[in-house]
Short mmCIF file of N, CA and C in Angstrom, two decimals:
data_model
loop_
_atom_site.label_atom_id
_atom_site.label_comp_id
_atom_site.label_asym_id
_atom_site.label_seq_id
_atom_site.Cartn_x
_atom_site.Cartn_y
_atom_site.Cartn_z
N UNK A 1 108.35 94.92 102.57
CA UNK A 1 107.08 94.53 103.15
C UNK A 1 106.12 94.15 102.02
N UNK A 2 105.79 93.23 102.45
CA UNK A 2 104.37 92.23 101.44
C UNK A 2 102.72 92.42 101.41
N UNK A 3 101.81 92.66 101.09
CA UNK A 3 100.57 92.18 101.42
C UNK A 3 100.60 91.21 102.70
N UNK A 4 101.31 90.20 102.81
CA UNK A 4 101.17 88.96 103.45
C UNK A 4 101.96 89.06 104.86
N UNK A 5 102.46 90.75 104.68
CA UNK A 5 103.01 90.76 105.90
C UNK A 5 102.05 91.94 107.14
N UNK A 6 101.22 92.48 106.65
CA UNK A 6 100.04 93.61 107.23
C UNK A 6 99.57 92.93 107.89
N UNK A 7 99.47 92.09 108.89
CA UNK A 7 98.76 91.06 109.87
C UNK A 7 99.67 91.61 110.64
N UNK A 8 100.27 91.16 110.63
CA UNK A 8 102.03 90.91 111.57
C UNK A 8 102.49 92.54 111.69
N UNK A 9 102.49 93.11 111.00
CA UNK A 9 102.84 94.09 111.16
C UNK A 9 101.52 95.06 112.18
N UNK A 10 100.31 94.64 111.72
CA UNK A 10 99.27 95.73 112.71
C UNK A 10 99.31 95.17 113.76
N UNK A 11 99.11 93.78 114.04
CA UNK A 11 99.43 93.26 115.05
C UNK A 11 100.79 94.10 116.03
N UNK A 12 101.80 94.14 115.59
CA UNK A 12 102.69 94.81 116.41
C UNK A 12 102.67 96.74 116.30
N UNK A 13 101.89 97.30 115.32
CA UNK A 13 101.48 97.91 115.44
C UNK A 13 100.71 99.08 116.47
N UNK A 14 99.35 97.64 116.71
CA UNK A 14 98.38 97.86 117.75
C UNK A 14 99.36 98.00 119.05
N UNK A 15 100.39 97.02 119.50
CA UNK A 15 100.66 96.68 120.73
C UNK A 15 102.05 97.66 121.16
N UNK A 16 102.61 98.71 120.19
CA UNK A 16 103.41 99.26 120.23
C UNK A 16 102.45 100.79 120.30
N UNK A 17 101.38 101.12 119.66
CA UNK A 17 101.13 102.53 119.75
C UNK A 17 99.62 102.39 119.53
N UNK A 18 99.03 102.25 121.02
CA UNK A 18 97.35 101.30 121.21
C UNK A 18 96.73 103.18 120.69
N UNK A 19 97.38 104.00 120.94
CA UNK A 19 97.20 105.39 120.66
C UNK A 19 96.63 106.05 119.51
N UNK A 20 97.85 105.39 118.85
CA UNK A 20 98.00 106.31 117.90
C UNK A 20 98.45 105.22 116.44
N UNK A 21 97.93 104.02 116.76
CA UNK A 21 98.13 103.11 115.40
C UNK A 21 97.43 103.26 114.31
N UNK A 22 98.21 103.28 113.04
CA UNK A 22 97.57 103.33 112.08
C UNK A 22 96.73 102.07 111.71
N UNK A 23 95.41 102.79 110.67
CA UNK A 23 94.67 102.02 110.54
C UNK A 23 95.49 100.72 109.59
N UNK A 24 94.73 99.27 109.21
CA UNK A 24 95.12 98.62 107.73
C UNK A 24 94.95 99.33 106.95
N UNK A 25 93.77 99.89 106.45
CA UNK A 25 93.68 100.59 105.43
C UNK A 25 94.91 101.90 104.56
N UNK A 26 94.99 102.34 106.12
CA UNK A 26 96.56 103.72 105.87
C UNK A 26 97.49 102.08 105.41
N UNK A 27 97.64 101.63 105.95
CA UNK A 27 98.69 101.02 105.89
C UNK A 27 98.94 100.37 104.37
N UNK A 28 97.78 99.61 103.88
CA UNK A 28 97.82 98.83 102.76
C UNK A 28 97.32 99.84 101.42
N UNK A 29 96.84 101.26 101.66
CA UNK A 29 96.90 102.37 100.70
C UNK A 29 99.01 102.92 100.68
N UNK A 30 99.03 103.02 101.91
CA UNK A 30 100.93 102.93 101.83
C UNK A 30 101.98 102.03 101.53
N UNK A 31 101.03 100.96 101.02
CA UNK A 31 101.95 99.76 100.29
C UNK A 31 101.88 99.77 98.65
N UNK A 32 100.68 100.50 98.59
CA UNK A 32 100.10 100.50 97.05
C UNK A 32 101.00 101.82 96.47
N UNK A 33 101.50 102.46 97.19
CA UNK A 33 102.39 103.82 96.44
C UNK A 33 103.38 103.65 96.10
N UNK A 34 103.52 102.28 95.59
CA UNK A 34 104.99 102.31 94.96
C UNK A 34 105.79 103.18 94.57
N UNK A 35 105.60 104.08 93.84
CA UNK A 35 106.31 105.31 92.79
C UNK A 35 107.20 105.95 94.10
N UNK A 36 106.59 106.14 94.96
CA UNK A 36 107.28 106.96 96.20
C UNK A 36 107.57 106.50 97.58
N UNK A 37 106.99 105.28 97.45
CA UNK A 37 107.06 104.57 98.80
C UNK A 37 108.12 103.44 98.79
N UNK A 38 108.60 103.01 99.88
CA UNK A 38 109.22 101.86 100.09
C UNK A 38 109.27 101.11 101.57
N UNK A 39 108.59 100.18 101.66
CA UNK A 39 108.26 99.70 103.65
C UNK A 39 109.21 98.34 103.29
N UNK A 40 110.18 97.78 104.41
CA UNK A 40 110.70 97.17 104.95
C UNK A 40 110.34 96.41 106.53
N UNK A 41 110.32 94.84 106.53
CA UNK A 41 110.27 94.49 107.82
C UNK A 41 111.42 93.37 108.48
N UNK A 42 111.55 93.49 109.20
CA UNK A 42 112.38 92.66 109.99
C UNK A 42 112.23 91.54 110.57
N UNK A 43 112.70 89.92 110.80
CA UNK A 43 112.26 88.79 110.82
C UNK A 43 113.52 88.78 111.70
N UNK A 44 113.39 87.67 113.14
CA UNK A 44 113.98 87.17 113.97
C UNK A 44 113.74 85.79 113.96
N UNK A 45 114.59 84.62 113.90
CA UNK A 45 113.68 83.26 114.02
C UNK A 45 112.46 83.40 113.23
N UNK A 46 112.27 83.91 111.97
CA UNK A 46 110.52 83.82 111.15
C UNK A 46 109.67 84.76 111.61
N UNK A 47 109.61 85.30 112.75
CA UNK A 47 108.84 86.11 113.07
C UNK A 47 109.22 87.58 112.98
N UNK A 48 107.77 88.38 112.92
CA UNK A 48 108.31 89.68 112.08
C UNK A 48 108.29 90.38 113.78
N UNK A 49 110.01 91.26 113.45
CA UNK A 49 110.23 92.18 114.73
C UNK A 49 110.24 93.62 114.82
N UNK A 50 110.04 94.08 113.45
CA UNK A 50 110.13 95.15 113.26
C UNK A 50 109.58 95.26 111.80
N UNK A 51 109.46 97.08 111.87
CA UNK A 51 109.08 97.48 110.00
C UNK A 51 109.73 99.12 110.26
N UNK A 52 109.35 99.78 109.05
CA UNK A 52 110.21 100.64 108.77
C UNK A 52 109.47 101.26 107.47
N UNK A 53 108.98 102.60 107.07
CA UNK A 53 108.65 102.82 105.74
C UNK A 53 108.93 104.30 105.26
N UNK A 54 109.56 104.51 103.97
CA UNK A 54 109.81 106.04 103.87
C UNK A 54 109.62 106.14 102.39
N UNK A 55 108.89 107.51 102.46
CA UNK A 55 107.98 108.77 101.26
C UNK A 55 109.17 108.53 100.70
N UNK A 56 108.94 108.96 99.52
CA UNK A 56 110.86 109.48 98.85
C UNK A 56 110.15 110.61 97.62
N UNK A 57 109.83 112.35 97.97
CA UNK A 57 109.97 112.82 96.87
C UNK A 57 110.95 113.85 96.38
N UNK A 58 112.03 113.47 95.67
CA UNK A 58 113.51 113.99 95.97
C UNK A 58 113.22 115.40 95.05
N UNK A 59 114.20 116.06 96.12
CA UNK A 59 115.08 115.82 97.12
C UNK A 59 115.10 115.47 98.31
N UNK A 60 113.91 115.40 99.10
CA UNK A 60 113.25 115.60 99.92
C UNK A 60 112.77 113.96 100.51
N UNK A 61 112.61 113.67 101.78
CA UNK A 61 112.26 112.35 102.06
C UNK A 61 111.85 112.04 103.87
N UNK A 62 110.45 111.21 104.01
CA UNK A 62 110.28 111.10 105.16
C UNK A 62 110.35 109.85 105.83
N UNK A 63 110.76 109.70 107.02
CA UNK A 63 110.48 108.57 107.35
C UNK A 63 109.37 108.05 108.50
N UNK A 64 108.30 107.35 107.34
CA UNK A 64 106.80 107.33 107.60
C UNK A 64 106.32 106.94 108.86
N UNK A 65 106.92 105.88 109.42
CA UNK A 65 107.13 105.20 110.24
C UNK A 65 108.22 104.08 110.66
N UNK A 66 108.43 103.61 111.94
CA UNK A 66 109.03 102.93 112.45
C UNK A 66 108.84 102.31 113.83
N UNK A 67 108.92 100.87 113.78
CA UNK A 67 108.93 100.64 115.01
C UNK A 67 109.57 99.05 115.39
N UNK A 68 109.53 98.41 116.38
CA UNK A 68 110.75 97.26 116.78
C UNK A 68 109.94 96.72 117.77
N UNK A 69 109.74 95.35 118.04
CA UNK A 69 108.96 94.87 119.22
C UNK A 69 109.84 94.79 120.56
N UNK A 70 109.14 95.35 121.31
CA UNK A 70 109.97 95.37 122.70
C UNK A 70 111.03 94.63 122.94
N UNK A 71 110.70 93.19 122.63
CA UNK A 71 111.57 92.12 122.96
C UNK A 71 112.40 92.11 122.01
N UNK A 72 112.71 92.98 121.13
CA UNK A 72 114.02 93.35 120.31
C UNK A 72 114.67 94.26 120.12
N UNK A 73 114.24 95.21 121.05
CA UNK A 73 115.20 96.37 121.81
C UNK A 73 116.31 95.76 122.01
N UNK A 74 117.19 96.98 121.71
CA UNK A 74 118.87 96.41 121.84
C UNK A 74 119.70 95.60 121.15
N UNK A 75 118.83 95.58 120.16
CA UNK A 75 120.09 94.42 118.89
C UNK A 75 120.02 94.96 118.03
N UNK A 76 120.24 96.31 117.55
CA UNK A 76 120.37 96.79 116.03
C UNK A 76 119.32 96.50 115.27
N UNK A 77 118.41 96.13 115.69
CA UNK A 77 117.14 96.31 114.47
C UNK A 77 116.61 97.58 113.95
N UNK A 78 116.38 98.47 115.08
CA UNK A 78 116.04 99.90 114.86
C UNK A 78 117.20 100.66 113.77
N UNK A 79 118.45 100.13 113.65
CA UNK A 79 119.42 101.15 113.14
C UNK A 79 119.71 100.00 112.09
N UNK A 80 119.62 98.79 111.94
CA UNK A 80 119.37 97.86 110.33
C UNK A 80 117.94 98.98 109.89
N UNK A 81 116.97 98.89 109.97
CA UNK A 81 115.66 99.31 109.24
C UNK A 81 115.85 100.90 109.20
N UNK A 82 116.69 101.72 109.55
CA UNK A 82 116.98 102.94 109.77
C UNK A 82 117.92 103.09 108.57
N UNK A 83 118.86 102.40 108.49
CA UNK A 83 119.79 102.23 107.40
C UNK A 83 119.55 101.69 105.97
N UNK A 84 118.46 101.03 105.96
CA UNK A 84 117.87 100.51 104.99
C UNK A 84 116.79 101.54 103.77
N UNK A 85 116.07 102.31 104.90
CA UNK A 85 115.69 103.79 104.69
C UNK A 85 116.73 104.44 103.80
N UNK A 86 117.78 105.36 104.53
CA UNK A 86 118.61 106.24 104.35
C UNK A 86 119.20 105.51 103.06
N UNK A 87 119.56 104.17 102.71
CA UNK A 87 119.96 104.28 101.35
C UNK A 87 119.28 103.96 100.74
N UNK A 88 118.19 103.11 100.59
CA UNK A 88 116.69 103.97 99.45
C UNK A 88 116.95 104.63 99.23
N UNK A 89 116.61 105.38 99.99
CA UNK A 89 116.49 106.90 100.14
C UNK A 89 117.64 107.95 98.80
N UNK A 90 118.74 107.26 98.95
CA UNK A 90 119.91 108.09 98.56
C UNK A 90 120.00 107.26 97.08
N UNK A 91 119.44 106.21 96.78
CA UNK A 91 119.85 105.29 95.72
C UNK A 91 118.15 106.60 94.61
N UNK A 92 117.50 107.07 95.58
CA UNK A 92 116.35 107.60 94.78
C UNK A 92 116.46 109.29 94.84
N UNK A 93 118.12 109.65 95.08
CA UNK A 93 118.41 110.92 95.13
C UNK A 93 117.45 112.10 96.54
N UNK A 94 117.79 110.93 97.26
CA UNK A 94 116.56 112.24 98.63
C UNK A 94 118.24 112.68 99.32
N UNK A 95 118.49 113.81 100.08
CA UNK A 95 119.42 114.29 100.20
C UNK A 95 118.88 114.83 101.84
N UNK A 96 117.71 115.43 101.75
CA UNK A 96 116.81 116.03 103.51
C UNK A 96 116.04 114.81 103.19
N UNK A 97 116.20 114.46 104.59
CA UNK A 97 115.49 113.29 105.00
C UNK A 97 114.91 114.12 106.49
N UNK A 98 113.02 114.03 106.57
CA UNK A 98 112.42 114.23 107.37
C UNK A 98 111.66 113.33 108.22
N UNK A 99 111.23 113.57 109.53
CA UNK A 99 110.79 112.17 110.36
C UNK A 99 109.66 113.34 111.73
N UNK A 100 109.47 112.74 112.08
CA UNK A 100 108.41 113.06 113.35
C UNK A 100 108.51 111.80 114.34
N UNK A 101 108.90 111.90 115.40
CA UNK A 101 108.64 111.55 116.90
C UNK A 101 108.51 111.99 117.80
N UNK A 102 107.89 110.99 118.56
CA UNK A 102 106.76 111.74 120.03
C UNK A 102 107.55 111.93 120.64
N UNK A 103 107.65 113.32 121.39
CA UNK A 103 108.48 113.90 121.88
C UNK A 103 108.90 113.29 123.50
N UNK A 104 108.08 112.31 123.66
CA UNK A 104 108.15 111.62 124.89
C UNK A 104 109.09 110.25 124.54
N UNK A 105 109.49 109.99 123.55
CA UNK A 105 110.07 109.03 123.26
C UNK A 105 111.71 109.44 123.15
N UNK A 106 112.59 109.27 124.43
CA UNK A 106 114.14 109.41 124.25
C UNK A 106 114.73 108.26 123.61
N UNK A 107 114.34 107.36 123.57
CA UNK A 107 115.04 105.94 123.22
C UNK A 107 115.11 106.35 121.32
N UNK A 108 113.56 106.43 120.61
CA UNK A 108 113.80 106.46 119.29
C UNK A 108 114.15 108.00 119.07
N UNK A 109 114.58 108.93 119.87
CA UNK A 109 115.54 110.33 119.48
C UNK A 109 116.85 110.14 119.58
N UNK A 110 117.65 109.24 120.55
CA UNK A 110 118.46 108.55 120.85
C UNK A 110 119.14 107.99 119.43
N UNK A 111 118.00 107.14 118.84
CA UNK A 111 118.34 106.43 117.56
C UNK A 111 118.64 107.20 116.24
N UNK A 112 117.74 108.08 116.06
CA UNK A 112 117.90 109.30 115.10
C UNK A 112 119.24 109.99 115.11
N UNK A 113 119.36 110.37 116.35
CA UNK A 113 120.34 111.44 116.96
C UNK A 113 121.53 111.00 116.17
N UNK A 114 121.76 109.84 116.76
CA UNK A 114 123.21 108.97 116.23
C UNK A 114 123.19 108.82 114.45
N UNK A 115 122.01 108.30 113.76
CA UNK A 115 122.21 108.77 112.14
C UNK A 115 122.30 109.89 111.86
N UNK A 116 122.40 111.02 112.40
CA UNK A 116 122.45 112.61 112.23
C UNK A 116 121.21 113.06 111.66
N UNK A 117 120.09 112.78 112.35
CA UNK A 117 118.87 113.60 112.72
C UNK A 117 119.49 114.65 113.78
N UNK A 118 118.58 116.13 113.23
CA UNK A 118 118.98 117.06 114.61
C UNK A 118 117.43 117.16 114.62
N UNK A 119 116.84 117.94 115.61
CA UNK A 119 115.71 118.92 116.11
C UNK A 119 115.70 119.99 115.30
N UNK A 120 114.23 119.82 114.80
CA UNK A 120 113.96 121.24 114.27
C UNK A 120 112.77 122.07 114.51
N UNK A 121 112.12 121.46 114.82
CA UNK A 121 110.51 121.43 115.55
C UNK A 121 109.83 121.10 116.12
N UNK A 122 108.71 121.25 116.70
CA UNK A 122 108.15 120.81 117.35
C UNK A 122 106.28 121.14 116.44
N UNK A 123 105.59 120.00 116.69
CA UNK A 123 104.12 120.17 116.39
C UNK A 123 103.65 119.54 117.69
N UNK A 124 102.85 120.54 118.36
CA UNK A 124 102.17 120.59 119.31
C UNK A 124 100.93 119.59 119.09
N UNK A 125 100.31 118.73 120.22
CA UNK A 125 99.28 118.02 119.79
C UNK A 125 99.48 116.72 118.55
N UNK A 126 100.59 116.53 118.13
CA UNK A 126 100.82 115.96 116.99
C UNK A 126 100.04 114.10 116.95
N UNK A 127 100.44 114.15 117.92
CA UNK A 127 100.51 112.54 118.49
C UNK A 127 99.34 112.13 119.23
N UNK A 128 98.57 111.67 120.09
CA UNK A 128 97.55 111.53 121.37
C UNK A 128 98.17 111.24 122.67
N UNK A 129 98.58 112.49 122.98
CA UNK A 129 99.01 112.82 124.24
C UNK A 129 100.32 113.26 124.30
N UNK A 130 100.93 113.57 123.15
CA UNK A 130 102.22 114.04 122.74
C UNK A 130 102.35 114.66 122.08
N UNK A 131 103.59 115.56 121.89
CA UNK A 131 103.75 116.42 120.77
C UNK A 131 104.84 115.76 120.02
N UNK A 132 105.30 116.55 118.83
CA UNK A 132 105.99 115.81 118.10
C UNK A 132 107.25 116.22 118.00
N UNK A 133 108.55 116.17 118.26
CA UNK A 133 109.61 116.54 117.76
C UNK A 133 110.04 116.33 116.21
N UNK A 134 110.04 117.30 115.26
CA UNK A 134 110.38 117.12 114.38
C UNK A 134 111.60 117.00 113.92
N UNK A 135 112.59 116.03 113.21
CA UNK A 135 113.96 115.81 113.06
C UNK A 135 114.06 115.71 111.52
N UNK A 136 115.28 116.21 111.19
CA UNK A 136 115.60 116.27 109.89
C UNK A 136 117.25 115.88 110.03
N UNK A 137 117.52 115.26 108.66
CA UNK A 137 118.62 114.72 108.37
C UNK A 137 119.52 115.40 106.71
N UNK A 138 120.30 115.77 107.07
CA UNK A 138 121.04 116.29 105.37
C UNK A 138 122.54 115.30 105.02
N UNK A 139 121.80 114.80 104.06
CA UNK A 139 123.09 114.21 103.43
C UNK A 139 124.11 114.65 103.34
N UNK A 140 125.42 114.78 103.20
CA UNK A 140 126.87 115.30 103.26
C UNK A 140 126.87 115.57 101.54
N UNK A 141 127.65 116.87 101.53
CA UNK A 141 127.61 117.69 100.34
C UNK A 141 128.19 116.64 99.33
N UNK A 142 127.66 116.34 98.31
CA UNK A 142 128.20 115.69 96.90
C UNK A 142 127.68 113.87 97.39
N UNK A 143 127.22 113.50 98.27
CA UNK A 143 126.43 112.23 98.42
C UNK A 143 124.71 112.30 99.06
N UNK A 144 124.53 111.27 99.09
CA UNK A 144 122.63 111.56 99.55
C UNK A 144 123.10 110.83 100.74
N UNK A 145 123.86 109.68 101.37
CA UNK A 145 124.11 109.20 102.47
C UNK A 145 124.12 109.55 103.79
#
């Protein structure tokens, strides 16, 4: 993800979580953290369909956000930008990989579930009008993958 792509991205932002969207500002202070950060977006025909961004302070690693525009539900975008994460992630030695979703959301637990996110928590209130299921992921002994 670019400077030149934070339009496009709040834009789908706004229209995916009118709730609970992050501001530009979070967003373009989370582009500036290089040292620990890394955001990814997704392009269909030129247009951006998705993004994706994860903390990395190893061993340890979150994934900041994520999200996919409706009209690209169902084609592997969610689990391309999911995968893209997880080996960052492992190329920068993170091994627990941590995440938060609204606990009202089965579709992106669904998605987790299958990279081997389990349930580990819950934060009450986390979200606006949701709580949060917290999921964590452990790399397989002797790889970060």
């Amino acid at each position: 993800m670019a400077a030149a792509d934070v339009d496009a991205v709040m834009a789908l932002e706004r229209a995916l979580f009118p709730a609970d969207a992050w501001s530009e500002g979070m967003l373009r202070d989370e582009l500036a953290e290089t040292a620990t950060r890394h955001y990814v977006v997704a392009l269909a025909r030129g247009a951006l369909v998705g993004y994706a961004g994860l903390r990395f302070v190893p061993p340890e690693g979150d994934v900041q956000t994520m999200a996919v525009a409706e009209s690209a539900w169902g084609t592997g975008i969610g689990g391309a930008l999911l995968t893209e994460l997880l080996v960052r992630a492992a190329e920068r030695g993170v091994g627990h990989m941590f995440l938060e979703v609204r606990s009202d959301n089965p579709r992106a637990q669904k998605l987790y579930g299958r990279f081997g996110f389990t349930p580990i928590g819950i934060r009450r209130g986390y979200y606006n009008g949701a709580d949060a299921l917290v999921m964590r992921r452990i790399a397989e002994e002797g790889t970060h993958e």
